[in-house]
């Protein structure tokens, strides 16, 4: 069995491709937006913007995490999705408004703690984004749970395109950090309106009572996601609290922004994997679900060469995107991209546990990350600064991925194929070394990244990673695509 040789697998990969391509607009538009903002605002101004957005994103992610996976799971398990969707959307609006008011109240004390007086105003302004994003995400989660991946992709693509246009336009008009934040708010409104247009009206009508364990699943997945959010964001905040400057925070945040690609794939793939596994388990197709989970873990191994290529070219990428002032972000990116790939394996593993009806285990594998990360940062940041923060993030992420993978093995006797792991490490070593020792000036670095990506795929084929049925499926797909162009 393979993701490319079964109907379920092809639907999963097709949906993943659609939504991932939409999500890919984020790093592409973010490169333009971030490159523009770093030059317009400078390291200090960009650092202040990063602190504001990181704080709000933490809160938004926490609220969304209460609903996202639970919504996708329960919508995916039933044909009568409207009561579930209506309840989730109404509740997400209430929680979003409550969180917005809370940010308004704590913005002043937090600004004083971080010793940035202007931060309070920016936090209160950006808090307007919270209810808009939460409701828009809930609409989109219902679409994904229903299997309407095209609509979910369009809504997400609209968000990133509107975000780039609004942020650049408003900052160029002279609104500086305030303009950037207004652009973010406008993009959340655009995603909400697009998702609502696809899903239709009636979601704010009080639904009939529905019986499903949303509170239990939501609470446990909320705790799990909170742990991940705190762990993945604590390095930036502890760097600042433990004596770092706004400039150092801006440089570290720049490196973080370039390590987002695996995370985008992680969110996309794990969400669709959860919807698919939930349907299979609801239909009592346990063997098929186990095979799908194994192939899902196999797919994550293909990100190892991607991380190696980016790590090798990190200084060149940073210079072309952010400018010479951000060159210290290069070594940080080389480390953080490795941690980002580890996080993908962690996310896929806890997604499998969620689909299996064991949300409590997701907390078991994420809560220790916070404690380990906190201790590590307190020890290494005062000694090594930004480098110490990145080292701790990578080490703890890798431990978490190994532990969660072992948890899936204990649950379903499922593990990434050993051959795939070995071949991925071999291909990653080759392309990573070439990326490191092949200097490329200016924008040619992007050509190098694409070429090494192609070489990675060819390398996998050459050493026998791709199965015959997978190759045949790809050839069949390409043949069908080419067929309309043929003249009878």
Coordinates of C-alpha atoms in Angstrom, one line a residue:
X1 CA 0.0 0.0 0.0
X2 CA 1.2 3.6 -0.7
X3 CA -0.2 7.0 -0.5
X4 CA 0.0 7.2 -4.3
X5 CA -1.5 3.8 -5.1
X6 CA -4.8 3.9 -3.2
X7 CA -7.9 6.1 -3.6
X8 CA -7.7 7.3 0.0
X9 CA -4.0 8.0 -0.3
X10 CA -4.3 9.9 -3.5
X11 CA -7.1 12.0 -2.1
X12 CA -5.0 12.7 0.9
X13 CA -2.0 13.7 -1.1
X14 CA -4.1 15.7 -3.6
X15 CA -5.6 17.7 -0.7
X16 CA -2.2 18.1 0.9
X17 CA -0.8 19.4 -2.4
X18 CA -3.6 21.9 -2.8
X19 CA -3.5 23.3 0.7
X20 CA 0.3 23.1 0.9
X21 CA 0.6 25.1 -2.3
X22 CA -1.7 27.7 -0.8
X23 CA 0.4 27.7 2.4
X24 CA 3.5 28.0 0.3
X25 CA 2.3 31.4 -0.6
X26 CA 3.1 32.3 3.1
X27 CA 6.9 31.8 2.8
X28 CA 6.9 33.3 -0.7
X29 CA 5.0 36.4 0.3
X30 CA 6.7 36.5 3.7
X31 CA 10.1 36.7 2.0
X32 CA 8.9 39.8 0.1
X33 CA 7.1 41.2 3.1
X34 CA 9.9 40.5 5.6
X35 CA 12.6 41.7 3.3
X36 CA 10.7 44.9 2.8
X37 CA 10.0 45.4 6.5
X38 CA 13.5 44.6 7.7
X39 CA 14.8 47.3 5.4
X40 CA 12.0 49.8 6.3
X41 CA 11.9 49.3 10.1
X42 CA 15.5 48.2 10.8
X43 CA 16.5 45.5 13.3
X44 CA 15.1 47.3 16.3
X45 CA 11.7 48.2 14.7
X46 CA 11.4 44.7 13.2
X47 CA 12.2 43.2 16.6
X48 CA 9.4 45.2 18.2
X49 CA 7.0 44.1 15.4
X50 CA 8.1 40.5 16.0
X51 CA 7.5 40.6 19.7
X52 CA 4.0 42.0 19.1
X53 CA 3.0 39.4 16.4
X54 CA 4.6 36.5 18.4
X55 CA 2.5 37.4 21.4
X56 CA -0.7 37.6 19.5
X57 CA 0.0 34.5 17.4
X58 CA 0.6 32.6 20.7
X59 CA -2.9 33.5 21.9
X60 CA -4.5 32.9 18.5
X61 CA -2.8 29.5 18.2
X62 CA -3.9 28.6 21.7
X63 CA -7.5 29.3 20.9
X64 CA -7.4 27.7 17.5
X65 CA -5.8 24.6 19.0
X66 CA -8.8 24.0 21.2
X67 CA -10.9 23.6 18.1
X68 CA -8.8 22.7 15.1
X69 CA -8.1 19.0 15.4
X70 CA -11.2 18.2 17.3
X71 CA -13.3 20.0 14.7
X72 CA -11.6 18.2 11.8
X73 CA -12.0 14.8 13.6
X74 CA -15.6 15.1 14.5
X75 CA -16.7 16.7 11.2
X76 CA -14.8 14.0 9.3
X77 CA -16.6 11.3 11.2
X78 CA -20.2 12.4 10.4
X79 CA -22.3 13.4 7.5
X80 CA -24.4 15.7 9.6
X81 CA -21.6 18.3 10.1
X82 CA -23.7 21.5 10.4
X83 CA -24.5 21.2 14.2
X84 CA -20.8 20.6 14.9
X85 CA -19.7 23.4 12.7
X86 CA -22.2 25.9 14.0
X87 CA -21.3 25.1 17.6
X88 CA -17.6 25.5 17.0
X89 CA -17.8 28.8 15.1
X90 CA -20.1 30.4 17.7
X91 CA -17.8 29.3 20.6
X92 CA -14.6 30.4 18.8
X93 CA -16.1 33.9 18.4
X94 CA -16.8 34.1 22.1
X95 CA -13.3 32.9 23.1
X96 CA -11.7 35.3 20.5
X97 CA -13.5 38.3 21.9
X98 CA -12.6 37.3 25.5
X99 CA -9.0 36.9 24.6
X100 CA -9.0 40.3 22.8
X101 CA -10.2 42.0 26.0
X102 CA -7.7 40.1 28.1
X103 CA -4.8 41.4 25.9
X104 CA -6.1 45.0 26.3
X105 CA -5.8 44.5 30.0
X106 CA -2.4 42.9 30.2
X107 CA -0.7 44.9 27.4
X108 CA 0.7 47.5 29.9
X109 CA 2.3 45.1 32.4
X110 CA 3.8 43.0 29.6
X111 CA 5.2 46.1 27.9
X112 CA 6.9 47.0 31.2
X113 CA 8.3 43.5 31.7
X114 CA 9.9 43.5 28.3
X115 CA 11.1 47.1 28.8
X116 CA 9.5 48.3 25.5
X117 CA 7.0 51.2 26.2
X118 CA 5.6 51.3 22.7
X119 CA 4.7 47.6 22.9
X120 CA 1.4 48.2 24.8
X121 CA -0.2 50.2 22.0
X122 CA 0.8 47.6 19.3
X123 CA -0.5 44.7 21.4
X124 CA -3.9 46.4 21.9
X125 CA -4.1 47.2 18.2
X126 CA -3.1 43.7 17.0
X127 CA -5.5 42.1 19.5
X128 CA -8.3 43.1 17.1
X129 CA -7.0 40.3 14.9
X130 CA -7.8 37.6 17.5
X131 CA -11.6 37.1 17.0
X132 CA -11.4 37.6 13.2
X133 CA -8.7 34.9 12.9
X134 CA -10.3 32.5 15.3
X135 CA -13.7 32.5 13.5
X136 CA -12.0 32.3 10.1
X137 CA -10.0 29.3 11.2
X138 CA -13.1 27.6 12.5
X139 CA -14.9 28.0 9.2
X140 CA -11.8 26.6 7.4
X141 CA -11.5 23.7 9.8
X142 CA -15.1 22.7 9.0
X143 CA -14.3 22.8 5.3
X144 CA -11.3 20.6 5.7
X145 CA -13.2 18.1 7.9
X146 CA -15.8 17.9 5.2
X147 CA -13.1 17.1 2.6
X148 CA -13.6 20.4 0.7
X149 CA -9.8 20.9 0.4
X150 CA -10.1 23.2 -2.6
X151 CA -12.1 25.8 -0.6
X152 CA -9.7 25.6 2.3
X153 CA -6.8 26.2 -0.1
X154 CA -8.5 29.2 -1.7
X155 CA -9.2 30.8 1.6
X156 CA -5.7 30.4 2.8
X157 CA -4.2 31.7 -0.5
X158 CA -6.4 34.7 -0.2
X159 CA -5.1 35.4 3.3
X160 CA -1.4 35.4 2.3
X161 CA -1.9 37.5 -0.8
X162 CA -4.0 40.1 1.0
X163 CA -1.5 40.1 3.9
X164 CA 1.4 40.9 1.6
X165 CA -0.4 43.6 -0.4
X166 CA -1.9 45.3 2.7
X167 CA 1.3 45.3 4.8
X168 CA 3.5 46.6 2.1
X169 CA 1.0 49.2 0.9
X170 CA 0.3 50.6 4.4
X171 CA 3.9 50.7 5.5
X172 CA 4.8 52.3 2.2
X173 CA 2.1 54.9 2.9
X174 CA 4.0 55.9 6.1
X175 CA 2.1 54.0 8.8
X176 CA 5.2 52.0 9.8
X177 CA 4.6 49.3 12.5
X178 CA 1.0 50.3 12.8
X179 CA 0.4 49.8 9.1
X180 CA 2.0 46.3 9.2
X181 CA -0.4 45.3 12.0
X182 CA -3.4 46.7 10.2
X183 CA -2.4 44.7 7.2
X184 CA -2.3 41.5 9.3
X185 CA -5.8 42.3 10.6
X186 CA -7.1 42.9 7.1
X187 CA -5.8 39.5 5.9
X188 CA -7.6 37.7 8.7
X189 CA -10.8 39.4 7.6
X190 CA -10.3 38.3 4.0
X191 CA -9.8 34.7 5.0
X192 CA -12.9 34.8 7.1
X193 CA -15.1 36.2 4.3
X194 CA -13.7 33.7 1.8
X195 CA -14.3 30.7 4.1
X196 CA -17.8 31.9 4.9
X197 CA -18.6 32.2 1.2
X198 CA -17.6 28.6 0.6
X199 CA -19.3 27.2 3.7
X200 CA -22.5 29.2 3.4
X201 CA -24.8 31.0 5.8
X202 CA -26.4 29.7 8.9
X203 CA -23.4 29.0 11.1
X204 CA -24.4 31.6 13.7
X205 CA -27.8 30.2 14.1
X206 CA -28.0 28.4 17.5
X207 CA -27.6 24.7 16.6
X208 CA -29.5 21.8 18.0
X209 CA -27.7 20.1 20.9
X210 CA -25.1 17.6 19.7
X211 CA -23.5 14.8 21.7
X212 CA -19.8 14.4 21.1
X213 CA -16.8 14.8 23.4
X214 CA -15.7 18.2 22.1
X215 CA -14.9 19.5 25.6
X216 CA -12.7 16.6 26.5
X217 CA -10.9 16.5 23.1
X218 CA -10.7 20.2 22.9
X219 CA -9.3 20.6 26.4
X220 CA -6.6 17.9 26.0
X221 CA -5.6 19.1 22.5
X222 CA -5.6 22.6 23.8
X223 CA -3.1 21.7 26.5
X224 CA -1.0 19.8 24.0
X225 CA -1.0 22.7 21.6
X226 CA -0.3 25.2 24.3
X227 CA 2.8 23.2 25.3
X228 CA 4.0 23.3 21.7
X229 CA 3.2 27.0 21.3
X230 CA 5.1 27.9 24.5
X231 CA 8.0 25.6 23.6
X232 CA 8.3 27.0 20.1
X233 CA 8.0 30.6 21.2
X234 CA 9.9 30.6 24.5
X235 CA 13.3 30.9 22.9
X236 CA 12.6 34.4 21.5
X237 CA 11.0 35.7 24.7
X238 CA 13.6 34.2 27.0
X239 CA 16.3 35.6 24.8
X240 CA 14.8 39.1 25.4
X241 CA 14.1 38.6 29.1
X242 CA 17.5 37.2 29.8
X243 CA 19.2 40.3 28.5
X244 CA 18.9 40.3 24.8
X245 CA 18.2 43.5 22.9
X246 CA 15.4 44.3 20.5
X247 CA 18.0 44.0 17.7
X248 CA 19.0 40.5 18.8
X249 CA 15.3 39.5 19.0
X250 CA 14.8 40.8 15.4
X251 CA 17.7 38.8 14.1
X252 CA 16.5 35.6 15.9
X253 CA 13.0 36.2 14.7
X254 CA 14.2 36.6 11.1
X255 CA 15.9 33.2 11.3
X256 CA 12.7 31.7 12.7
X257 CA 10.6 33.1 9.9
X258 CA 12.9 31.3 7.3
X259 CA 12.5 28.0 9.1
X260 CA 8.7 27.9 8.7
X261 CA 8.5 25.7 5.6
X262 CA 8.5 22.3 7.4
X263 CA 5.9 23.7 9.8
X264 CA 3.6 24.7 7.0
X265 CA 3.8 21.2 5.6
X266 CA 3.3 19.8 9.1
X267 CA 0.0 21.7 9.7
X268 CA -1.3 20.9 6.2
X269 CA -0.4 17.2 6.1
X270 CA -1.3 16.4 9.7
X271 CA -4.8 18.1 9.4
X272 CA -5.7 16.1 6.3
X273 CA -4.1 12.9 7.8
X274 CA -6.3 13.4 10.9
X275 CA -9.5 13.8 8.8
X276 CA -8.6 10.7 6.7
X277 CA -7.7 8.5 9.6
X278 CA -10.8 9.5 11.5
X279 CA -13.0 8.4 8.6
X280 CA -11.2 5.1 8.3
X281 CA -11.4 4.3 12.0
X282 CA -15.1 5.3 12.1
X283 CA -15.6 2.7 9.3
X284 CA -13.5 0.2 11.3
X285 CA -10.7 0.0 8.8
X286 CA -7.9 -0.4 11.3
X287 CA -5.5 -2.2 9.0
X288 CA -5.8 0.5 6.3
X289 CA -5.4 3.2 9.0
X290 CA -2.2 1.7 10.3
X291 CA -0.8 1.5 6.7
X292 CA -1.8 5.1 6.1
X293 CA -0.1 6.1 9.4
X294 CA 3.1 4.3 8.4
X295 CA 3.2 6.0 5.0
X296 CA 2.5 9.3 6.7
X297 CA 5.5 8.9 8.9
X298 CA 7.5 7.9 5.8
X299 CA 6.6 11.1 4.1
X300 CA 8.2 13.2 6.9
X301 CA 11.6 11.6 6.2
X302 CA 11.6 13.3 2.8
X303 CA 12.1 16.6 4.6
X304 CA 15.6 15.7 5.8
X305 CA 17.2 16.7 2.5
X306 CA 15.2 19.9 2.4
X307 CA 16.6 20.8 5.8
X308 CA 20.1 19.9 4.8
X309 CA 19.9 22.1 1.6
X310 CA 18.6 25.1 3.6
X311 CA 21.1 24.7 6.4
X312 CA 24.0 24.6 3.9
X313 CA 22.8 27.8 2.1
X314 CA 21.6 29.6 5.2
X315 CA 24.0 32.6 5.2
X316 CA 23.3 33.2 1.5
X317 CA 19.6 33.0 2.0
X318 CA 19.6 35.4 4.9
X319 CA 21.7 38.0 3.0
X320 CA 19.6 38.0 -0.1
X321 CA 16.3 38.1 1.9
X322 CA 17.1 40.4 4.8
X323 CA 20.3 42.2 3.9
X324 CA 23.7 42.4 5.4
X325 CA 22.5 43.7 8.8
X326 CA 20.9 40.3 9.4
X327 CA 23.9 38.1 8.5
X328 CA 24.1 36.7 12.2
X329 CA 20.8 35.0 11.5
X330 CA 22.5 32.5 9.1
X331 CA 23.9 30.1 11.6
X332 CA 20.7 30.3 13.6
X333 CA 18.7 29.3 10.5
X334 CA 21.0 26.3 9.9
X335 CA 20.0 25.0 13.4
X336 CA 16.4 26.0 13.5
X337 CA 15.5 24.3 10.2
X338 CA 16.6 21.0 11.8
X339 CA 14.4 21.5 14.7
X340 CA 11.5 22.4 12.4
X341 CA 11.8 19.0 10.6
X342 CA 11.8 17.3 14.0
X343 CA 8.6 19.1 14.8
X344 CA 7.0 17.6 11.7
X345 CA 7.6 14.1 12.9
X346 CA 6.2 15.1 16.4
X347 CA 3.1 16.6 14.8
X348 CA 2.4 13.6 12.6
X349 CA 2.9 11.2 15.6
X350 CA 0.5 13.1 17.9
X351 CA -2.0 13.4 15.0
X352 CA -2.1 9.6 14.8
X353 CA -2.7 9.4 18.5
X354 CA -5.6 11.9 18.2
X355 CA -7.2 10.0 15.4
X356 CA -6.9 6.8 17.5
X357 CA -9.0 8.4 20.3
X358 CA -6.1 9.0 22.7
X359 CA -5.8 12.8 23.0
X360 CA -4.4 12.5 26.5
X361 CA -1.2 11.0 25.0
X362 CA -0.6 14.1 23.0
X363 CA -0.2 16.0 26.3
X364 CA 2.2 13.3 27.6
X365 CA 4.5 13.9 24.7
X366 CA 4.4 17.7 24.6
X367 CA 4.3 18.8 28.2
X368 CA 7.9 17.7 29.0
X369 CA 9.1 19.8 26.1
X370 CA 8.3 23.0 28.0
X371 CA 10.2 22.0 31.1
X372 CA 13.2 20.7 29.1
X373 CA 13.2 23.8 27.0
X374 CA 12.9 26.2 29.9
X375 CA 15.8 24.6 31.8
X376 CA 17.9 24.4 28.6
X377 CA 17.3 28.1 27.8
X378 CA 18.1 29.3 31.3
X379 CA 21.4 27.4 31.2
X380 CA 22.6 28.2 27.6
X381 CA 21.2 31.6 26.7
X382 CA 23.2 33.5 29.4
X383 CA 26.3 31.6 28.1
X384 CA 25.8 31.4 24.3
X385 CA 23.1 33.9 23.6
X386 CA 21.1 33.4 20.4
X387 CA 23.2 30.3 19.5
X388 CA 22.3 28.7 22.9
X389 CA 18.6 29.4 22.3
X390 CA 18.7 27.7 18.9
X391 CA 20.7 24.7 20.2
X392 CA 18.2 24.0 22.9
X393 CA 15.2 24.3 20.5
X394 CA 16.8 21.7 18.1
X395 CA 17.8 19.3 20.9
X396 CA 14.5 19.3 22.7
X397 CA 12.5 19.1 19.4
X398 CA 14.5 16.0 18.3
X399 CA 14.0 14.3 21.6
X400 CA 10.3 15.0 21.4
X401 CA 10.0 13.6 17.9
X402 CA 11.8 10.4 18.9
X403 CA 9.6 9.9 22.0
X404 CA 6.4 10.5 20.1
X405 CA 7.5 8.2 17.3
X406 CA 8.1 5.5 19.9
X407 CA 4.6 6.2 21.3
X408 CA 3.0 5.5 17.9
X409 CA 5.0 2.3 17.6
X410 CA 3.8 1.2 21.0
X411 CA 0.2 2.0 19.9
X412 CA 0.0 0.5 16.4
X413 CA 3.5 -1.1 15.8
X414 CA 4.0 1.6 13.2
X415 CA 7.4 3.2 12.5
X416 CA 9.0 5.0 9.6
X417 CA 10.6 2.4 7.2
X418 CA 14.2 2.0 8.2
X419 CA 15.3 2.0 4.6
X420 CA 13.6 5.3 4.1
X421 CA 15.4 6.8 7.1
X422 CA 18.8 5.6 5.9
X423 CA 18.2 6.8 2.3
X424 CA 17.0 10.2 3.5
X425 CA 20.1 10.7 5.7
X426 CA 22.3 9.7 2.8
X427 CA 20.6 12.0 0.3
X428 CA 20.6 14.8 2.9
X429 CA 24.3 14.4 3.6
X430 CA 25.1 14.7 -0.1
X431 CA 22.9 17.7 -1.0
X432 CA 23.7 19.4 2.3
X433 CA 27.4 19.2 1.6
X434 CA 27.0 20.5 -1.9
X435 CA 24.8 23.3 -0.7
X436 CA 27.5 24.3 1.9
X437 CA 30.5 24.2 -0.4
X438 CA 28.8 25.6 -3.5
X439 CA 28.9 29.5 -3.2
X440 CA 26.2 31.3 -5.1
X441 CA 25.9 35.1 -5.3
X442 CA 22.7 37.0 -5.0
X443 CA 19.4 35.6 -6.3
X444 CA 21.2 32.6 -7.8
X445 CA 20.9 31.0 -4.4
X446 CA 17.3 30.2 -5.2
X447 CA 18.3 28.4 -8.4
X448 CA 20.7 26.4 -6.3
X449 CA 17.9 25.4 -3.9
X450 CA 15.7 24.3 -6.7
X451 CA 18.4 22.4 -8.5
X452 CA 19.5 20.6 -5.3
X453 CA 15.8 19.8 -4.6
X454 CA 15.6 18.1 -8.0
X455 CA 18.8 16.2 -7.4
X456 CA 17.3 15.0 -4.1
X457 CA 14.3 13.5 -5.9
X458 CA 16.6 11.9 -8.5
X459 CA 18.8 10.6 -5.7
X460 CA 15.8 8.9 -4.0
X461 CA 14.8 7.3 -7.3
X462 CA 18.4 6.1 -8.1
X463 CA 18.8 4.4 -4.7
X464 CA 15.4 2.7 -5.0
X465 CA 13.3 4.6 -2.5
X466 CA 10.3 5.0 -4.8
X467 CA 8.2 1.9 -5.2
X468 CA 7.3 0.5 -8.7
X469 CA 3.6 1.2 -8.0
X470 CA 4.3 4.8 -7.0
X471 CA 6.3 5.4 -10.2
X472 CA 3.5 3.8 -12.3
X473 CA 0.9 6.0 -10.5
X474 CA 2.9 9.1 -11.2
X475 CA 3.4 8.1 -14.8
X476 CA -0.3 7.4 -15.1
X477 CA -1.2 10.8 -13.6
X478 CA 1.2 12.6 -15.9
X479 CA -0.2 10.7 -18.8
X480 CA -3.8 11.7 -18.0
X481 CA -2.7 15.3 -17.7
X482 CA -1.0 15.2 -21.0
X483 CA -3.8 13.4 -22.8
X484 CA -6.0 16.5 -23.6
X485 CA -3.2 18.0 -25.5
X486 CA -3.1 15.0 -27.9
X487 CA -4.7 15.3 -31.3
X488 CA -6.7 12.3 -32.4

